[in-house]
mmCIF file of C-alpha atoms in Angstrom:
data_model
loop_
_atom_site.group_PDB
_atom_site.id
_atom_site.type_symbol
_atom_site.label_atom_id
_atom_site.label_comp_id
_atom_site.label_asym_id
_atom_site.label_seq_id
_atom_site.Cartn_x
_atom_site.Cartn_y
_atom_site.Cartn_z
ATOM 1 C CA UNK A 1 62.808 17.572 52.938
ATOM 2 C CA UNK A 2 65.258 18.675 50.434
ATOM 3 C CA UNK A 3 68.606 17.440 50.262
ATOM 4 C CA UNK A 4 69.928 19.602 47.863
ATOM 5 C CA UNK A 5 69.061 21.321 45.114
ATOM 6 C CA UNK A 6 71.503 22.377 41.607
ATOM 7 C CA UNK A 7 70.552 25.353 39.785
ATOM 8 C CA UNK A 8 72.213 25.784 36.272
ATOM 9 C CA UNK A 9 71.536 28.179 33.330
ATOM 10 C CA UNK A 10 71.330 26.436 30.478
ATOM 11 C CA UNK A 11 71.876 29.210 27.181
ATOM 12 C CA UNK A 12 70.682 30.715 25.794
ATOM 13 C CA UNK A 13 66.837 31.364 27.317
ATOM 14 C CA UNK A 14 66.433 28.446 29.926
ATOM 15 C CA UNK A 15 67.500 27.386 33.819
ATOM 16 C CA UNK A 16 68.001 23.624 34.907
ATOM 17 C CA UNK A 17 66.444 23.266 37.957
ATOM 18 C CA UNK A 18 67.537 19.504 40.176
ATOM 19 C CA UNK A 19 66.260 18.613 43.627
ATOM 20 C CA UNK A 20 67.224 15.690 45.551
ATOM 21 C CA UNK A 21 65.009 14.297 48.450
ATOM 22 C CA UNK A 22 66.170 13.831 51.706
ATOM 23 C CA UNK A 23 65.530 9.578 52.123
ATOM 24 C CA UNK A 24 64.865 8.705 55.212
ATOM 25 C CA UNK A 25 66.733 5.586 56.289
ATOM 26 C CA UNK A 26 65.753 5.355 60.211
ATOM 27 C CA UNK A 27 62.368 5.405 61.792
ATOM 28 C CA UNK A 28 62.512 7.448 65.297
ATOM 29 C CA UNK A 29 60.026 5.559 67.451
ATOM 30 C CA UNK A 30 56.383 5.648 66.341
ATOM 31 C CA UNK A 31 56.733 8.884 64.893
ATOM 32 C CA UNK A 32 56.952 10.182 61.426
ATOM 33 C CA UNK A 33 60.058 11.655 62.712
ATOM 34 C CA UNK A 34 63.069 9.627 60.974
ATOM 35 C CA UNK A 35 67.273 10.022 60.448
ATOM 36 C CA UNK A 36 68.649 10.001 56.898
ATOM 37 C CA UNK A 37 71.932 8.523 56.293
ATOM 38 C CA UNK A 38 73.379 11.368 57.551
ATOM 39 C CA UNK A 39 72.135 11.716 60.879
ATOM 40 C CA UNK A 40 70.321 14.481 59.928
ATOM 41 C CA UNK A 41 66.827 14.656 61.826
ATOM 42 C CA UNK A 42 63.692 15.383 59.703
ATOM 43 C CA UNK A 43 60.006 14.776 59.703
ATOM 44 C CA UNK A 44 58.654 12.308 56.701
ATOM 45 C CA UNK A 45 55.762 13.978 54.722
ATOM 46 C CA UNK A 46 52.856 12.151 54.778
ATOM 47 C CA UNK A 47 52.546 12.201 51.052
ATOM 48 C CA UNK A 48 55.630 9.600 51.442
ATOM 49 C CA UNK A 49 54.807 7.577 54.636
ATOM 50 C CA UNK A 50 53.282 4.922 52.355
ATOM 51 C CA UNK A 51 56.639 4.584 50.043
ATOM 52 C CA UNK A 52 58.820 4.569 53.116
ATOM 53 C CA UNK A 53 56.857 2.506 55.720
ATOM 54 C CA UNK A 54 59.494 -0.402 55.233
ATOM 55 C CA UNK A 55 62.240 1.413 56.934
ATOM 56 C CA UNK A 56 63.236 -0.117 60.472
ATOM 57 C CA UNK A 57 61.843 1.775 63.786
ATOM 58 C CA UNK A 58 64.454 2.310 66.227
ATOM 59 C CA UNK A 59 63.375 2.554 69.932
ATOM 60 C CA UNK A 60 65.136 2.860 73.331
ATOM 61 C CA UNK A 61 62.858 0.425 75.538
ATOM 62 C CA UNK A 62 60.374 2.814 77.281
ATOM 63 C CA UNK A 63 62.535 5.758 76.857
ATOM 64 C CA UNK A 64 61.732 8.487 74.061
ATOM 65 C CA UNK A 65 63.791 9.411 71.452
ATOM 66 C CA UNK A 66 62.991 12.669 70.802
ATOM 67 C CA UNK A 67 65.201 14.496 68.638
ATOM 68 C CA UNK A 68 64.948 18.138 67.124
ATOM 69 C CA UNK A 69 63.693 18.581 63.242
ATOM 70 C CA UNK A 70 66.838 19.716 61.863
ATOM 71 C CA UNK A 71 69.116 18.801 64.176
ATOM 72 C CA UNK A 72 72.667 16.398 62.927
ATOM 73 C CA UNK A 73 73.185 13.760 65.089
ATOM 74 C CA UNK A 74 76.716 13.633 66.058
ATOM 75 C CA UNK A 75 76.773 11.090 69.152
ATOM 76 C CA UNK A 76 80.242 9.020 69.093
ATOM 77 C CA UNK A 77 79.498 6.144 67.696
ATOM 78 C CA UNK A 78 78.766 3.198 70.168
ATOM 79 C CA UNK A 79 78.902 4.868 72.828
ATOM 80 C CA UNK A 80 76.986 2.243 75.366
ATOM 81 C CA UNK A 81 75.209 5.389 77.695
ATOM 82 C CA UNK A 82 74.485 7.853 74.714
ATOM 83 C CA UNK A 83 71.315 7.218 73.078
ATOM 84 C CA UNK A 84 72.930 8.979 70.732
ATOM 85 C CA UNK A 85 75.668 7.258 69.993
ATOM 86 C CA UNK A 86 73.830 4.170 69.652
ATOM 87 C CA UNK A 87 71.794 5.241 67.244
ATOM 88 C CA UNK A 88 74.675 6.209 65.202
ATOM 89 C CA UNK A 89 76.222 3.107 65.266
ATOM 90 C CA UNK A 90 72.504 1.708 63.714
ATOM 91 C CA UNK A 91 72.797 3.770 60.955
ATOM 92 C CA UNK A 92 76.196 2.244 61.175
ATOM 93 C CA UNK A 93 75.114 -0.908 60.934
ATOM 94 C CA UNK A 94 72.324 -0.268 58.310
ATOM 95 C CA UNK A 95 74.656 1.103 56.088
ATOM 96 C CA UNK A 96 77.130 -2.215 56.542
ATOM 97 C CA UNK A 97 74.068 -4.349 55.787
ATOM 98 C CA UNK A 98 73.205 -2.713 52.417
ATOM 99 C CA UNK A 99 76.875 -2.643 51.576
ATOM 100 C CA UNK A 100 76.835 -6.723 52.014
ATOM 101 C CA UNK A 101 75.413 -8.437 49.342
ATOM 102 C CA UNK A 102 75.692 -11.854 50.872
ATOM 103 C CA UNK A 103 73.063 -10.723 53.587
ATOM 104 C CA UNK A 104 69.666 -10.326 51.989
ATOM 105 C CA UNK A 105 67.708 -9.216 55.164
ATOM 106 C CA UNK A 106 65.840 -6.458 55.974
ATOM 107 C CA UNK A 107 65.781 -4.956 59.470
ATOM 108 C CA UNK A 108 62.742 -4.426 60.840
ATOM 109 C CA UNK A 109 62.733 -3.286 64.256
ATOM 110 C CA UNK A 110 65.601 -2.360 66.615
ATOM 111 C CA UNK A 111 66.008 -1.714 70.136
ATOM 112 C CA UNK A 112 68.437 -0.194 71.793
ATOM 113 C CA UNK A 113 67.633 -0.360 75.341
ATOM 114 C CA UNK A 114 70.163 -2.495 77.534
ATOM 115 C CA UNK A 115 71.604 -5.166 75.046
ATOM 116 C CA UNK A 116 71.200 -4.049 71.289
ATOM 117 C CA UNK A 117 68.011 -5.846 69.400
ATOM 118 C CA UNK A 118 67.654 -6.421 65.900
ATOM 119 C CA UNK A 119 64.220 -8.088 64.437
ATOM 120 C CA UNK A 120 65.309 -8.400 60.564
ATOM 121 C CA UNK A 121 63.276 -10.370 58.212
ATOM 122 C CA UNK A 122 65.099 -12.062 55.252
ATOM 123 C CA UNK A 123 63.480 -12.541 51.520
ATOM 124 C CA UNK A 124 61.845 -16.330 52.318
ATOM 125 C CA UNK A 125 60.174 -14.375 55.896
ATOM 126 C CA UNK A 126 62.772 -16.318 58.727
ATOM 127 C CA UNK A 127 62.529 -13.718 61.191
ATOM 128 C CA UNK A 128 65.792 -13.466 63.022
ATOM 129 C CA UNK A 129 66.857 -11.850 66.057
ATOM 130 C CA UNK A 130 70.304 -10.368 66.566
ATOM 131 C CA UNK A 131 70.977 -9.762 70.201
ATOM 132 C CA UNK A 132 73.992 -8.586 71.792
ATOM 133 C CA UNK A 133 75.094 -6.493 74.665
ATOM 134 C CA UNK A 134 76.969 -3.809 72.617
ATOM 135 C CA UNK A 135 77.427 -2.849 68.726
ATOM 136 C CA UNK A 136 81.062 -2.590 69.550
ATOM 137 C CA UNK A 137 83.552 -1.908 66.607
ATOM 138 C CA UNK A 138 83.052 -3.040 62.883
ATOM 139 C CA UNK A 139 84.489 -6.233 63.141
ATOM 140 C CA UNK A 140 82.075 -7.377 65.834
ATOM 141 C CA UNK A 141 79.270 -5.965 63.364
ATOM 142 C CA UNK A 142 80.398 -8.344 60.039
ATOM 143 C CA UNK A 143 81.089 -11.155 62.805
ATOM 144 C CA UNK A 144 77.450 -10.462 63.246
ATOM 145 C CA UNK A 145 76.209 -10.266 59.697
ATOM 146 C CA UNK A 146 78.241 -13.203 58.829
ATOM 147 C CA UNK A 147 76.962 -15.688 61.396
ATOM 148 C CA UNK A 148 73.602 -14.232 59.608
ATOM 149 C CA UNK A 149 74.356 -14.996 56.363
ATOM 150 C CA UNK A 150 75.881 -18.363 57.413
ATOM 151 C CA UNK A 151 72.662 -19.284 58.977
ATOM 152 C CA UNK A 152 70.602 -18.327 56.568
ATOM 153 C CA UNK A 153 72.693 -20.918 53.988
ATOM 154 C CA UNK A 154 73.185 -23.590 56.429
ATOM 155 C CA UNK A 155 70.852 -26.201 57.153
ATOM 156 C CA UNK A 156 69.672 -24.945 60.876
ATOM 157 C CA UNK A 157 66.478 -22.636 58.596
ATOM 158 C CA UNK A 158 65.154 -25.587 57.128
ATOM 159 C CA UNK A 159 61.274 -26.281 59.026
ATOM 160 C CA UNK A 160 62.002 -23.058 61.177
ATOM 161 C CA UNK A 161 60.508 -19.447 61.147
ATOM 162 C CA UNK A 162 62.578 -18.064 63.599
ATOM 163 C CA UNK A 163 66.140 -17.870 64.164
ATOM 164 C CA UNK A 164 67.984 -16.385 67.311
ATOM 165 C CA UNK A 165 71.783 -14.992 67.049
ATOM 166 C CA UNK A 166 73.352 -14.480 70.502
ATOM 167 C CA UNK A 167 76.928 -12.444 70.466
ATOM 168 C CA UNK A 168 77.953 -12.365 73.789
ATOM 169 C CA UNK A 169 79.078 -13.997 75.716
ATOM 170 C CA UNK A 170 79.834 -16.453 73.082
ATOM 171 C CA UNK A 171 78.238 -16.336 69.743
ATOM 172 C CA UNK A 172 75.693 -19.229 69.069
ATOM 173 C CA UNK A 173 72.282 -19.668 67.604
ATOM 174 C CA UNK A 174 69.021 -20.991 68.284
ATOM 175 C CA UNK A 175 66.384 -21.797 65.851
ATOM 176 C CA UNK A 176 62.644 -22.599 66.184
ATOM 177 C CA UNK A 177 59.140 -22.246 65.124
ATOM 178 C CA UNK A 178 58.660 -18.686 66.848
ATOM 179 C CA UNK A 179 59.844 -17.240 69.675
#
């Protein structure tokens, strides 16, 4: 699971030797079969299951994803009938979440059957569910991760566990105990 490796002589008598590990970013189903950033299919090592086992499962309802070792995704991203696509626009979306500060959540699960489903869990353990009907274009995903982050501030956590954030039609929340 190399990602790339840089070989340089280094004088007079020696060679520099650097290899980079592929990181897997994107759990394929139940599988140790997961997507780096890339979209590059690969299968995780066991040696490294127990370092990675945080990374969010992706699953297509009863479906199976079952992608080649070595094979680059390259679905269009959002696409609603490629499975492909969709799971391009996750890593998408995963990427946009680490790249947003203000949102302290990890994503847990996601499925991507019918409307998309995100189970992410934030740093105090609110779980909160992100539905919507189609990961559409960027703006619709920081819409998303804003409403998150506002939520997450605002007063609607406080005695709850679980928080619900519909899209579509209209965006609006529900919060509760558990769902």
């Amino acid at each position: 699971n190399i990602s790339e490796a840089e070989i340089s002589k280094q004088l007079p008598d020696s060679v520099r030797i650097v290899v980079r590990d592929r990181v897997p970013v994107l759990r394929l189903g139940p599988t140790s079969t997961v997507l780096d950033r890339d979209g590059l299919v690969f299968t995780m090592l066991s040696q490294d299951a127990d370092r990675y086992r945080a990374i969010p499962i992706v699953e297509d309802g009863n479906t199976r994803i079952d992608f080649r070792t070595g094979r680059r995704l390259r679905g269009v991203a959002g696409t609603p009938t490629s499975q492909e696509g969709r799971i391009m626009r996750v890593l998408e979306l995963l990427n946009m979440i680490e790249k947003t500060p203000e949102i302290k959540v990890s994503v847990l699960y996601i499925d991507i059957s019918d409307d998309i489903y995100l189970r992410m869990q934030d740093s105090a353990n609110y779980e909160i569910k992100l539905i919507w009907e189609e990961i559409a274009d960027d703006a619709s995903l920081r819409m998303a991760l804003q409403l998150v982050s506002d939520v997450l501030r605002g007063p609607y956590v406080r005695g709850r566990r679980s928080i619900l954030v519909q899209l579509e039609p209209e965006p609006h929340v529900t919060c509760g105990v558990g769902f």
